[in-house]
Short mmCIF file of C-alpha atoms in Angstrom, two decimals:
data_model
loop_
_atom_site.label_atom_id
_atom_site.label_comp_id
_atom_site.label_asym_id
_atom_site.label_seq_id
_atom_site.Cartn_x
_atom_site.Cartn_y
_atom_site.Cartn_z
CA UNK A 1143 0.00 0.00 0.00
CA UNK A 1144 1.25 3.29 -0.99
CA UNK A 1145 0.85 6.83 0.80
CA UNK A 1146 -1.97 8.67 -1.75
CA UNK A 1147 -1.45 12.14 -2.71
CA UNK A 1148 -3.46 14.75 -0.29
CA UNK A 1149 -4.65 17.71 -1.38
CA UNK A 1150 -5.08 20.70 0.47
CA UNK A 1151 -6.70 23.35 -1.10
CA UNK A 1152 -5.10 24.23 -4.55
CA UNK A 1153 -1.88 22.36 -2.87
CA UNK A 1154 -1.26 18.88 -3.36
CA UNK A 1155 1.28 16.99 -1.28
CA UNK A 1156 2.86 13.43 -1.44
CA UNK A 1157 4.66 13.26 1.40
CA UNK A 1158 1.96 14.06 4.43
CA UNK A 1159 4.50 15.90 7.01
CA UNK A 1160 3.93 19.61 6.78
CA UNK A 1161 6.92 21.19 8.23
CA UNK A 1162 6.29 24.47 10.48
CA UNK A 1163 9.89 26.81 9.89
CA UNK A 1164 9.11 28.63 13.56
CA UNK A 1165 12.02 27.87 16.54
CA UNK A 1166 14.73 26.95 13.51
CA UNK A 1167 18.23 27.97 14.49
CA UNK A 1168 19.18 28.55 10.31
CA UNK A 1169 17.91 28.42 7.00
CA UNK A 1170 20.56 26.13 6.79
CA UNK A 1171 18.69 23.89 9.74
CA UNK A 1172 15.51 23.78 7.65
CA UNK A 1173 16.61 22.72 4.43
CA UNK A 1174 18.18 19.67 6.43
CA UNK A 1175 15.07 18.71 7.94
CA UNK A 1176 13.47 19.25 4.34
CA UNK A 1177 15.40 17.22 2.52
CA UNK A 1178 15.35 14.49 5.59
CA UNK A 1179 11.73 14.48 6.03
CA UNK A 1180 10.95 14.23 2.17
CA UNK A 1181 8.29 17.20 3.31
CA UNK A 1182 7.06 18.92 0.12
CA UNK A 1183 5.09 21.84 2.04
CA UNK A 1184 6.13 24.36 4.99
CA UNK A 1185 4.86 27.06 6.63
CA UNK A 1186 5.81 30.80 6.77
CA UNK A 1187 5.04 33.96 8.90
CA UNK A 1188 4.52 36.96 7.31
CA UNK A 1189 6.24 39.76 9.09
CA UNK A 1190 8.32 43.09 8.16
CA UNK A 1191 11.21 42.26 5.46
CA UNK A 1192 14.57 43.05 7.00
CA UNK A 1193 17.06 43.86 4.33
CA UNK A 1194 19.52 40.16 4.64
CA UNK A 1195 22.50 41.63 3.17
CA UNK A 1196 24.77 38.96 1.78
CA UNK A 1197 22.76 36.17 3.07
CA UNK A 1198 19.89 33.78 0.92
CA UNK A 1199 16.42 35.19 1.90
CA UNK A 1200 14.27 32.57 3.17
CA UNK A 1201 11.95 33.19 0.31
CA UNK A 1202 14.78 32.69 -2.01
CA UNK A 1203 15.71 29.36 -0.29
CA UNK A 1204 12.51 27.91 -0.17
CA UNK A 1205 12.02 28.40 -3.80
CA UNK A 1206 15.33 27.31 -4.92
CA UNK A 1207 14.01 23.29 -2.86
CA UNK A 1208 11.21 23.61 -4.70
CA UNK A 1209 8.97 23.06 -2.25
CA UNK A 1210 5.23 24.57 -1.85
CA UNK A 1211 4.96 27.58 0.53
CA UNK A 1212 2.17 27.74 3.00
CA UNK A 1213 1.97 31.34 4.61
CA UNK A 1214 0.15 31.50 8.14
CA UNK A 1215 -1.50 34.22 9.98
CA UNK A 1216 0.75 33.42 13.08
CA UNK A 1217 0.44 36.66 15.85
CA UNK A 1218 -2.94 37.36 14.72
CA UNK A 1219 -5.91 38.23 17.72
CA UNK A 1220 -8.63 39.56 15.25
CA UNK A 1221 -10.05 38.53 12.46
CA UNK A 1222 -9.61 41.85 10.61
CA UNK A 1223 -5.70 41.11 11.48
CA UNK A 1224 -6.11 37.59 10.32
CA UNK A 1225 -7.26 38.63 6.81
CA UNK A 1226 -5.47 41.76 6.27
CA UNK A 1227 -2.28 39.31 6.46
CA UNK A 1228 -3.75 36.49 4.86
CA UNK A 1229 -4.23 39.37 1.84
CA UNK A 1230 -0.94 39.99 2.22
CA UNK A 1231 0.38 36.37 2.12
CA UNK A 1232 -1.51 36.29 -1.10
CA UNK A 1233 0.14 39.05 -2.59
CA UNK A 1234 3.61 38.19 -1.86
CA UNK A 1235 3.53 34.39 -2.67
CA UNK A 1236 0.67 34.53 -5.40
CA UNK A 1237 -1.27 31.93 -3.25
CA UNK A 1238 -4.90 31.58 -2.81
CA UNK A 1239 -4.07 29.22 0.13
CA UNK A 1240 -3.58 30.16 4.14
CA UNK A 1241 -3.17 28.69 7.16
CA UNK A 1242 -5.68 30.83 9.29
CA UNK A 1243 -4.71 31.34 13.06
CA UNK A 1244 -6.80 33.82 15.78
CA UNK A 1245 -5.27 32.93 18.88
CA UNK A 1246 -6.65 34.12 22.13
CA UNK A 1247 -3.51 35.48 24.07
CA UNK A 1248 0.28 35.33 24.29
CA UNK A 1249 0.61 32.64 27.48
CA UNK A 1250 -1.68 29.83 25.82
CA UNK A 1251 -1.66 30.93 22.05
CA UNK A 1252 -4.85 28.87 22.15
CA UNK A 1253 -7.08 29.41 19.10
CA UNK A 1254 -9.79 32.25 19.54
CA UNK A 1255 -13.14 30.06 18.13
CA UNK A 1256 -15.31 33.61 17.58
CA UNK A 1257 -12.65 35.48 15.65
CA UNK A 1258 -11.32 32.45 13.91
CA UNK A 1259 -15.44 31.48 12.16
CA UNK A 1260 -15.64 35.54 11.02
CA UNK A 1261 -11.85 35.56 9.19
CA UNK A 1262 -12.68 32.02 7.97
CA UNK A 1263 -16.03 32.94 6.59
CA UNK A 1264 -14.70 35.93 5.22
CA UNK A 1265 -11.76 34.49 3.69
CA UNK A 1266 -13.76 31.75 2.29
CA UNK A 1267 -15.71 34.52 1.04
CA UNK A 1268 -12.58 36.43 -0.92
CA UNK A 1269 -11.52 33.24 -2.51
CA UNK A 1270 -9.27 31.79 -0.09
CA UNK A 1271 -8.55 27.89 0.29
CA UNK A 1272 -7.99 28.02 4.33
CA UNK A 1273 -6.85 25.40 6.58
CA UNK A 1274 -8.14 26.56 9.92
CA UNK A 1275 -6.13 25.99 12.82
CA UNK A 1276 -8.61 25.04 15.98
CA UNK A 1277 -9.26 23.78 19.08
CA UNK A 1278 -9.97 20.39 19.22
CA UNK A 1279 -13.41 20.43 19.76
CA UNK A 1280 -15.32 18.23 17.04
CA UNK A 1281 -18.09 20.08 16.89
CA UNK A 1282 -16.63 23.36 15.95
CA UNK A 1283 -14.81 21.20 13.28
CA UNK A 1284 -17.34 20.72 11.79
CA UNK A 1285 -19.27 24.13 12.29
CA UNK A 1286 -15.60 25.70 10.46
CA UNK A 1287 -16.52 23.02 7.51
CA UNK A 1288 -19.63 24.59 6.64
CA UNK A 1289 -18.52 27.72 6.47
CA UNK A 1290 -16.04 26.16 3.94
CA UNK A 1291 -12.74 25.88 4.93
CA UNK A 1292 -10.30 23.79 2.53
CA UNK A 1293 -8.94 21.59 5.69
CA UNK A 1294 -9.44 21.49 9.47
CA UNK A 1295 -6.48 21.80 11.85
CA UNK A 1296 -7.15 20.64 15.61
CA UNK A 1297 -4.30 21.10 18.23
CA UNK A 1298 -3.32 18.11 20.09
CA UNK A 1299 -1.82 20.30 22.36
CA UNK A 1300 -0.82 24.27 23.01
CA UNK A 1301 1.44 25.36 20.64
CA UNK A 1302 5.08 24.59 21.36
CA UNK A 1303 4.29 22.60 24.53
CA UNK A 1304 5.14 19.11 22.98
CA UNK A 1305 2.63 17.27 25.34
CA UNK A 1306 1.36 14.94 22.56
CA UNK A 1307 -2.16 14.87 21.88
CA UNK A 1308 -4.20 15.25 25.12
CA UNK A 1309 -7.48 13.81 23.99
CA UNK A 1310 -7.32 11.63 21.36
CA UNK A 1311 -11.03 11.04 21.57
CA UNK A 1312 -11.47 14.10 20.57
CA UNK A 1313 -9.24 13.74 17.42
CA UNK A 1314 -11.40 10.35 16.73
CA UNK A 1315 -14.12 12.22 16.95
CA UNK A 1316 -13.66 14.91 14.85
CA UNK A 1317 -12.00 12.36 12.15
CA UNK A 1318 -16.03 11.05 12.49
CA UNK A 1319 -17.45 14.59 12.23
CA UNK A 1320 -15.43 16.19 9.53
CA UNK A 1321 -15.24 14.89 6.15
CA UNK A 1322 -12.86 17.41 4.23
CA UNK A 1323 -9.29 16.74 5.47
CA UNK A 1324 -8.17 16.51 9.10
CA UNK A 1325 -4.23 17.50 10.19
CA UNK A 1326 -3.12 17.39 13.37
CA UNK A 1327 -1.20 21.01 14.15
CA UNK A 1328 0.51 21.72 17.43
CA UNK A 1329 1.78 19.71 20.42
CA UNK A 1330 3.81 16.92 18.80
CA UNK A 1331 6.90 16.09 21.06
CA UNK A 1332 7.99 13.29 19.38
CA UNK A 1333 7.13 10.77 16.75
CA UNK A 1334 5.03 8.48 18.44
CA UNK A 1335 2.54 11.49 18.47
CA UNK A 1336 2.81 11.85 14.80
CA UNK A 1337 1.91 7.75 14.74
CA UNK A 1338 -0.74 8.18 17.28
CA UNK A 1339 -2.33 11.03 15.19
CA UNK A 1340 -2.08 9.36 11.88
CA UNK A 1341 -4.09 6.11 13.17
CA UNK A 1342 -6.66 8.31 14.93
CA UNK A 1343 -7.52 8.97 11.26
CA UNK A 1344 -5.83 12.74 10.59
CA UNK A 1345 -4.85 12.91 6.90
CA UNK A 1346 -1.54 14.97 8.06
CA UNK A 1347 0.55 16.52 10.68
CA UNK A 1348 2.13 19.53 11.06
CA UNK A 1349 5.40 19.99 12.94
CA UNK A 1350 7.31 22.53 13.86
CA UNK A 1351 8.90 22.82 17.53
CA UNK A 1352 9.50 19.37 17.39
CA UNK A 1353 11.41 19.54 14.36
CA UNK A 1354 13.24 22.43 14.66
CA UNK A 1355 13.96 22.37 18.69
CA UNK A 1356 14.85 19.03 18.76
CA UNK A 1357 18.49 18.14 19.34
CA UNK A 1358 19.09 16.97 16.18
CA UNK A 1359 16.66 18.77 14.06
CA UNK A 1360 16.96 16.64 10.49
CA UNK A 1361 16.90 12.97 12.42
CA UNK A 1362 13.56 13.88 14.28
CA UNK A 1363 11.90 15.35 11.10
CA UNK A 1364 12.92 11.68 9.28
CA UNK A 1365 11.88 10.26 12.16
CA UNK A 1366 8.45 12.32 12.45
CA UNK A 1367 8.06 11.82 8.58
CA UNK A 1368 8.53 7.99 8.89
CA UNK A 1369 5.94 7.59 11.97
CA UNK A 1370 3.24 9.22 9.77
CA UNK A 1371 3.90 6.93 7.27
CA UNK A 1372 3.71 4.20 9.88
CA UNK A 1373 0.34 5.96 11.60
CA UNK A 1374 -1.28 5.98 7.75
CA UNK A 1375 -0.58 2.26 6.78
CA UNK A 1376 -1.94 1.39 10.53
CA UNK A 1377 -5.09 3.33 10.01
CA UNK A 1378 -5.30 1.66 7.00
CA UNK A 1379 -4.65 -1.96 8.24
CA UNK A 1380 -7.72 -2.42 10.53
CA UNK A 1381 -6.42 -3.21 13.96
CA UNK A 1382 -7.54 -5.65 16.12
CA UNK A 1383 -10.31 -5.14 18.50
CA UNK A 1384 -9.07 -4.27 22.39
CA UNK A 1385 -9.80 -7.25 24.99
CA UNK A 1386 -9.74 -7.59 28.25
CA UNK A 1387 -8.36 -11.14 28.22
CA UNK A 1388 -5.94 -12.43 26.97
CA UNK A 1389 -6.31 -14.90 23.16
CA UNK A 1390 -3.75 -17.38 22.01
CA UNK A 1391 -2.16 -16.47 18.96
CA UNK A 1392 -0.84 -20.19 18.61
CA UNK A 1393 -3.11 -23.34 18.75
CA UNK A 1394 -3.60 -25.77 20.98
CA UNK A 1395 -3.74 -28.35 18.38
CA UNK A 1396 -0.71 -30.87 18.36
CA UNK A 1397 0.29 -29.81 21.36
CA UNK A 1398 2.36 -32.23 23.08
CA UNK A 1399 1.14 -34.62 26.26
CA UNK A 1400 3.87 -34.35 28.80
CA UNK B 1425 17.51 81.41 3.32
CA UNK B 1426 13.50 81.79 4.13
CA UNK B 1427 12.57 80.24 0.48
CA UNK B 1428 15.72 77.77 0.15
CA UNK B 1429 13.88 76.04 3.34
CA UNK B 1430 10.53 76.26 2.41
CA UNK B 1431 11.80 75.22 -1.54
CA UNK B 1432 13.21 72.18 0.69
CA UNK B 1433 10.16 71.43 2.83
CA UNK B 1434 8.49 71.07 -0.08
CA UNK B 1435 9.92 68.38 -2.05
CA UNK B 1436 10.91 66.22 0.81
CA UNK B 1437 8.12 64.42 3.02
CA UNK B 1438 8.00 62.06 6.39
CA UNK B 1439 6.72 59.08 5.92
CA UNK B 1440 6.78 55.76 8.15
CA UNK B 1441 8.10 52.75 6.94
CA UNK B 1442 7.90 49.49 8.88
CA UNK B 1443 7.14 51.83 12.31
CA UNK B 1444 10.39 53.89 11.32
CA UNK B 1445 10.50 57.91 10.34
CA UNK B 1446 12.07 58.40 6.58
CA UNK B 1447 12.24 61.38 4.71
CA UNK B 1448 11.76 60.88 0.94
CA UNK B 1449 11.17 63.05 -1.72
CA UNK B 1450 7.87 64.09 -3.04
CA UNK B 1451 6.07 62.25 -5.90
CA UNK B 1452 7.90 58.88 -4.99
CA UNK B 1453 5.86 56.32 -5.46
CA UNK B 1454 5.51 52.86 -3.58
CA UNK B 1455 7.68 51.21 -6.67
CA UNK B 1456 10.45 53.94 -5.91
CA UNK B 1457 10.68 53.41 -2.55
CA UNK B 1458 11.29 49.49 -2.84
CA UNK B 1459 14.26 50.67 -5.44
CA UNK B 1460 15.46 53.29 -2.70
CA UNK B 1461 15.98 50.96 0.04
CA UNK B 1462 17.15 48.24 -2.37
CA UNK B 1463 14.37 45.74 -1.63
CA UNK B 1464 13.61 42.89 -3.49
CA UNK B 1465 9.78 42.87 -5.15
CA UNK B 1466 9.28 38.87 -5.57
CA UNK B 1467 8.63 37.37 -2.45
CA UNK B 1468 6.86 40.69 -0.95
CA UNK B 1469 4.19 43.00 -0.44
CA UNK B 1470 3.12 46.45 0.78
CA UNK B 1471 -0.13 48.00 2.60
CA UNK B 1472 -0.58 51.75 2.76
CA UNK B 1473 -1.94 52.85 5.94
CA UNK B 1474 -3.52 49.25 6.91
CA UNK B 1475 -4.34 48.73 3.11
CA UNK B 1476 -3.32 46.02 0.77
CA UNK B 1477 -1.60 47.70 -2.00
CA UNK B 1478 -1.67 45.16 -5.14
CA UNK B 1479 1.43 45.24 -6.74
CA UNK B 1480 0.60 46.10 -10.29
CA UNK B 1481 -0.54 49.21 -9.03
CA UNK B 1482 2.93 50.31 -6.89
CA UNK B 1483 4.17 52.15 -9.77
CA UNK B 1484 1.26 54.38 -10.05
CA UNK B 1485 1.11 54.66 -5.95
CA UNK B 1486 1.74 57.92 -5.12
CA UNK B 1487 2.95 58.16 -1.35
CA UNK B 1488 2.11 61.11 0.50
CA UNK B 1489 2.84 62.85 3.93
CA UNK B 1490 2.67 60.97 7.42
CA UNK B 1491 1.56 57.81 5.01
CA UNK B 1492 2.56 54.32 7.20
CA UNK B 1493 4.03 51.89 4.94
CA UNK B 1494 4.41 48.23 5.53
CA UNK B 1495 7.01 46.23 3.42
CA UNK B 1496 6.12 42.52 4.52
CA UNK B 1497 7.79 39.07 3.38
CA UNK B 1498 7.94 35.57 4.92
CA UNK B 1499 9.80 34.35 7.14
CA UNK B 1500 10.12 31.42 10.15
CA UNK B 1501 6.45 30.61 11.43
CA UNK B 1502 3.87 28.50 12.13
#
């Protein structure tokens, strides 16, 4: 069984690790991690250019790896914020697609669900593929699908906290809820979250503190990228039912009389 | 002297660019302001006073006094 092609908006990826670029110590530190992880998409911040003198701009960089650009709305409290930038991101990447975040405040960067429905509606509304970043509350999942977002995005955890997913019954749940495609964003620590969130169902992950904070940034984003290869092909496998005893996996037949 | 300064006042302007005070001279427009601090145009864009400005249109973007500018790109996030 092969990994199928995802697509996410007007983007389509192979590869189903979307690498977040915040935390990283270089450029050079990214393109590592890209070229370990096989990712084909990453995210950006838009923010004030700073003239780089001698140095590649990240814009060049990215371009130069060929591989797709997905600007965010990171730092954004309001929804006017949230689509000002998003028009922005549009401009200066020629993108129709964005990764909308409202957060709530600095100390939990938790998503902002009121803001977060009126920049996604509007966006929606201006021709925007957006993959909202949320809470993981399957109900609102679904609410942000009809107002027509490209792609759901439930934390597992706060942003940069690398506690894993905290409810995965709420992930399972919203994989039931939400039809259009699911990707786990924020909270990974390590790859066994990735796994974990692949065979809950989630079409993706995102990863970004994980990656770029770890240690040894490139080995845990092939690690990461290989788990949620693993997580897929479970999902995909049909696991065995949980019992509370335990069943013999060899017979009793010619079993010996001693 | 009276005239030399007021010939001077007139053809330069404030302006704010990314939160800082620049003087420029009157009649640049957006376009020529991305050539005067050597910026690169791929890769970026600019709002005028909390407006998206689309970049077709920088060239015939006049700036004028006290006028905030934003030069944006990408970079780490997210």
């Amino acid at each position: 069984m092969q990994v199928e092609p995802l697509k996410l908006g007007s983007y389509i990826i192979n590869n189903r690790l979307i690498l977040g670029t915040g935390g990283a110590m270089s450029h050079e530190t990214i393109a590592e991690s890209i070229a370990a992880s096989g990712t084909e998409l990453v995210t950006v911040a838009i923010r004030r250019i700073k003239p780089t003198g001698s140095g590649q701009s990240l814009y060049d960089m990215l371009r130069e790896l060929k591989v797709q650009i997905l600007p965010n709305t990171a730092g954004c409290f309001t929804a006017k914020e949230a689509v000002v930038t998003a028009e922005l991101a549009r401009e200066a990447l020629e993108t129709n697609v964005i990764k909308l975040e409202v957060i709530a405040d600095d100390r939990t960067l938790l998503p902002q669900p009121l803001e977060l429905i009126d920049a996604a509606e509007e966006l929606v509304s201006r021709g925007f593929f957006v993959l909202a970043y949320t809470n993981d509350d399957p109900i609102f999942g679904r609410n942000l699908q009809s107002v027509g977002v490209s792609a759901v995005m439930p934390l597992g955890a706060p942003i940069g906290t690398g506690l894993g997913i905290r409810n995965p019954h709420n992930i399972s749940l919203m994989r039931e809820l939400v039809t259009i495609p699911l990707v786990l964003d924020a909270g990974i620590g390590t790859a066994s979250d990735a796994a974990l969130a692949m065979e809950l169902g989630c079409d993706a992950v995102l990863a970004a503190t994980s990656i770029t904070r770890a240690d040894s940034p490139a080995v845990m984003a092939r690690a990461i990228s290989l788990a949620i290869e693993a997580g897929y092909l479970a999902h995909r496998a049909g696991r065995v039912p949980k019992r509370h005893l335990a069943l013999a996996s060899t017979p009793d037949e010619g079993r010996a009389d001693l | 002297m009276e005239n030399a300064a007021q010939q001077f006042s007139s053809e330069t302007m404030n302006i704010w660019v990314n939160g800082e005070p620049r003087l420029i001279s009157v009649g640049t427009s957006l376009d020529g302001l991305l050539d005067l601090l050597k910026l690169p145009k791929v890769g970026v864009a600019a709002a005028l006073d909390a407006e998206v400005v689309h970049k077709r249109t920088w060239p015939e973007t006049i700036l004028a006094e006290g006028q905030r500018v934003e030069i944006l790109t990408i970079s780490q996030g997210g």
